[in-house]
Amino acid sequence: IFMKMMYVVQGTLTGCNGNIVHWADSAFTDEQEAIKRCDRMNRSMKNDPNYFAYVTGPIPYESKA
């Protein structure tokens, strides 16, 4: 079993009915790439005060290689 560490880009935003929506966007093995994606997403969504993307990790990812 081969184990890598993953960094997941997640976030919150306001749904069409006003509720807060939690979501996951993507996963990376490189922490800096995840942070870059997160920063780009946060810069692009300025019109929703509840929009916030963040990185969770490291999270172990096991694969049979």
Coordinates of C-alpha atoms in Angstrom, one line a residue:
I1 CA 0.0 0.0 0.0
F2 CA 1.3 3.4 -1.0
M3 CA 0.2 6.4 1.1
K4 CA 0.2 10.1 -0.1
M5 CA -0.9 13.1 1.7
M6 CA -3.8 15.1 0.0
Y7 CA -4.9 18.7 0.4
V8 CA -8.6 19.4 -0.3
V9 CA -9.9 22.7 -1.4
Q10 CA -13.3 23.2 0.3
G11 CA -15.5 26.2 0.9
T12 CA -18.8 27.8 1.8
L13 CA -21.2 30.1 -0.1
T14 CA -24.7 31.4 0.0
G15 CA -27.3 29.2 -1.8
C16 CA -30.2 30.5 -3.8
N17 CA -32.6 30.1 -0.8
G18 CA -30.2 32.0 1.5
N19 CA -28.8 28.9 3.2
I20 CA -25.0 28.3 3.6
V21 CA -23.7 25.6 1.2
H22 CA -20.6 23.7 2.0
W23 CA -18.7 22.2 -0.9
A24 CA -15.5 20.4 -2.0
D25 CA -13.7 21.5 -5.2
S26 CA -10.6 19.6 -5.7
A27 CA -7.7 17.6 -4.1
F28 CA -4.0 18.0 -4.6
T29 CA -0.9 16.2 -3.4
D30 CA 1.1 19.5 -3.4
E31 CA 0.0 21.9 -0.6
Q32 CA 1.2 25.0 -2.5
E33 CA -0.9 24.1 -5.6
A34 CA -4.0 23.7 -3.3
I35 CA -3.3 27.1 -1.7
K36 CA -2.9 28.7 -5.2
R37 CA -6.3 27.3 -6.3
C38 CA -7.9 28.5 -3.1
D39 CA -6.5 32.0 -3.5
R40 CA -7.7 32.3 -7.1
M41 CA -11.1 31.2 -6.1
N42 CA -11.4 33.6 -3.2
R43 CA -10.2 36.5 -5.5
S44 CA -12.8 35.6 -8.2
M45 CA -15.9 35.5 -5.9
K46 CA -16.1 39.0 -4.3
N47 CA -19.9 39.5 -4.7
D48 CA -20.9 36.8 -2.0
P49 CA -20.0 37.9 1.5
N50 CA -20.3 34.3 2.7
Y51 CA -18.0 32.8 0.0
F52 CA -14.9 31.5 1.4
A53 CA -12.6 28.8 0.0
Y54 CA -10.0 27.1 2.3
V55 CA -7.6 24.1 2.3
T56 CA -8.0 21.1 4.5
G57 CA -5.1 18.8 5.1
P58 CA -2.9 17.0 5.1
I59 CA -5.3 14.0 4.7
P60 CA -3.8 10.5 4.2
Y61 CA -4.7 9.0 0.8
E62 CA -4.0 5.3 0.5
S63 CA -3.7 3.6 -2.9
K64 CA -2.7 0.1 -4.0
A65 CA 0.2 0.8 -6.4

